[in-house]
Amino acid sequence: MHRLVPRAEIASAVKRLAGEIAGDYRDKEPLLLGILKGSFVFLADLVRELDFPLEVEFIRLSSYGSGRRSSGHVRVVQGLRTSVRGRHVLVVEDIIDTGITVAFLLDYLRKKKPASVRLCALTDKPSRRQVPVKIDYLGFSVPDRFLVGYGLDCDEKYRNLPDIHVLED
Ligand code: 5GP
Ligand code: MG
């Protein structure tokens, strides 16, 4: 395992993203919608940099089984408990890989008639994309390696690491 993004670099990306988001959402009482489980650390840090009224909600999707391979098909494992109709929804994701998970979610949300839907992702692996996805707020691009830490897991382990690491094969 080797460190790819140290915590200080993550923290400055989170602050920069919060500044961009604040500029666009300050008067909109947005609903920040985290995709479980991977986004929980990022979302927790992000909301503490936002000093205006907002709400937090989570949705649990599954595309990966256990291990590292995407099944390529997405299910809602735990749905929304809050109505998104008329709300400004900002989806918060840890990493965009093939794009399949988030493309599914954006489509699912748009059917529920929100006022707007945008996407904030901490990391992006553009070389892996299968479905086009517009990332409105991006932390940084990462190479096509399997990452763990800062919420990202391998078989549920390593989510607690404060830095982002490449897990060697
Ligand atoms: P996509 O549908 O874009 O292929 O996959 C997105 C999801 O796959 C992410 O939410 C994340 O859960 C998982 N994922 C993709 N790449 C990685 C990675 O490098 N490490 C970990 N731990 N999860 C990943
Ligand atoms: Mg995820």
mmCIF file of N, CA and C in Angstrom, residues 31-35 39 43 55-59 80 84 89-93 105 109:
data_model
loop_
_atom_site.group_PDB
_atom_site.id
_atom_site.type_symbol
_atom_site.label_atom_id
_atom_site.label_comp_id
_atom_site.label_asym_id
_atom_site.label_seq_id
_atom_site.Cartn_x
_atom_site.Cartn_y
_atom_site.Cartn_z
ATOM 1 N N LEU A 31 -29.956 20.217 -0.595
ATOM 2 C CA LEU A 31 -29.945 18.894 0.027
ATOM 3 C C LEU A 31 -28.681 18.196 -0.475
ATOM 4 N N LEU A 32 -27.740 17.974 0.417
ATOM 5 C CA LEU A 32 -26.528 17.243 0.034
ATOM 6 C C LEU A 32 -26.799 15.760 0.213
ATOM 7 N N LEU A 33 -26.696 15.040 -0.883
ATOM 8 C CA LEU A 33 -27.083 13.630 -0.885
ATOM 9 C C LEU A 33 -25.833 12.771 -1.054
ATOM 10 N N GLY A 34 -25.422 12.153 0.027
ATOM 11 C CA GLY A 34 -24.236 11.304 -0.001
ATOM 12 C C GLY A 34 -24.586 9.894 -0.437
ATOM 13 N N ILE A 35 -23.716 9.314 -1.246
ATOM 14 C CA ILE A 35 -23.902 7.923 -1.652
ATOM 15 C C ILE A 35 -23.117 7.047 -0.673
ATOM 16 N N SER A 39 -18.938 7.800 0.637
ATOM 17 C CA SER A 39 -18.848 9.264 0.703
ATOM 18 C C SER A 39 -18.940 9.818 2.123
ATOM 19 N N LEU A 43 -18.241 13.739 2.887
ATOM 20 C CA LEU A 43 -19.418 14.565 3.157
ATOM 21 C C LEU A 43 -19.318 15.206 4.541
ATOM 22 N N GLU A 55 -29.302 20.692 4.129
ATOM 23 C CA GLU A 55 -29.714 19.422 4.734
ATOM 24 C C GLU A 55 -28.844 18.314 4.169
ATOM 25 N N VAL A 56 -28.761 17.235 4.925
ATOM 26 C CA VAL A 56 -27.959 16.076 4.534
ATOM 27 C C VAL A 56 -28.858 14.853 4.452
ATOM 28 N N GLU A 57 -28.707 14.104 3.395
ATOM 29 C CA GLU A 57 -29.447 12.844 3.237
ATOM 30 C C GLU A 57 -28.488 11.829 2.626
ATOM 31 N N PHE A 58 -28.830 10.563 2.792
ATOM 32 C CA PHE A 58 -27.999 9.505 2.222
ATOM 33 C C PHE A 58 -28.850 8.557 1.405
ATOM 34 N N ILE A 59 -28.224 7.966 0.413
ATOM 35 C CA ILE A 59 -28.861 6.888 -0.333
ATOM 36 C C ILE A 59 -27.812 5.792 -0.442
ATOM 37 N N LEU A 80 -34.391 7.041 -0.506
ATOM 38 C CA LEU A 80 -34.523 8.342 0.127
ATOM 39 C C LEU A 80 -35.665 8.344 1.125
ATOM 40 N N VAL A 84 -37.366 14.971 -2.705
ATOM 41 C CA VAL A 84 -36.434 15.877 -3.379
ATOM 42 C C VAL A 84 -37.164 16.813 -4.343
ATOM 43 N N VAL A 89 -30.602 19.642 -5.261
ATOM 44 C CA VAL A 89 -29.920 18.443 -4.768
ATOM 45 C C VAL A 89 -28.474 18.443 -5.265
ATOM 46 N N LEU A 90 -27.556 18.251 -4.340
ATOM 47 C CA LEU A 90 -26.146 18.100 -4.707
ATOM 48 C C LEU A 90 -25.706 16.703 -4.283
ATOM 49 N N VAL A 91 -25.450 15.863 -5.264
ATOM 50 C CA VAL A 91 -24.995 14.495 -5.003
ATOM 51 C C VAL A 91 -23.512 14.543 -4.647
ATOM 52 N N VAL A 92 -23.155 13.853 -3.586
ATOM 53 C CA VAL A 92 -21.766 13.847 -3.118
ATOM 54 C C VAL A 92 -21.233 12.420 -3.185
ATOM 55 N N GLU A 93 -20.177 12.241 -3.970
ATOM 56 C CA GLU A 93 -19.638 10.895 -4.203
ATOM 57 C C GLU A 93 -18.136 10.883 -3.939
ATOM 58 N N LEU A 105 -27.976 7.171 -10.658
ATOM 59 C CA LEU A 105 -28.568 7.988 -9.586
ATOM 60 C C LEU A 105 -29.100 9.317 -10.116
ATOM 61 N N LEU A 109 -32.937 10.492 -9.753
ATOM 62 C CA LEU A 109 -33.321 11.729 -9.065
ATOM 63 C C LEU A 109 -34.120 12.651 -9.970
#
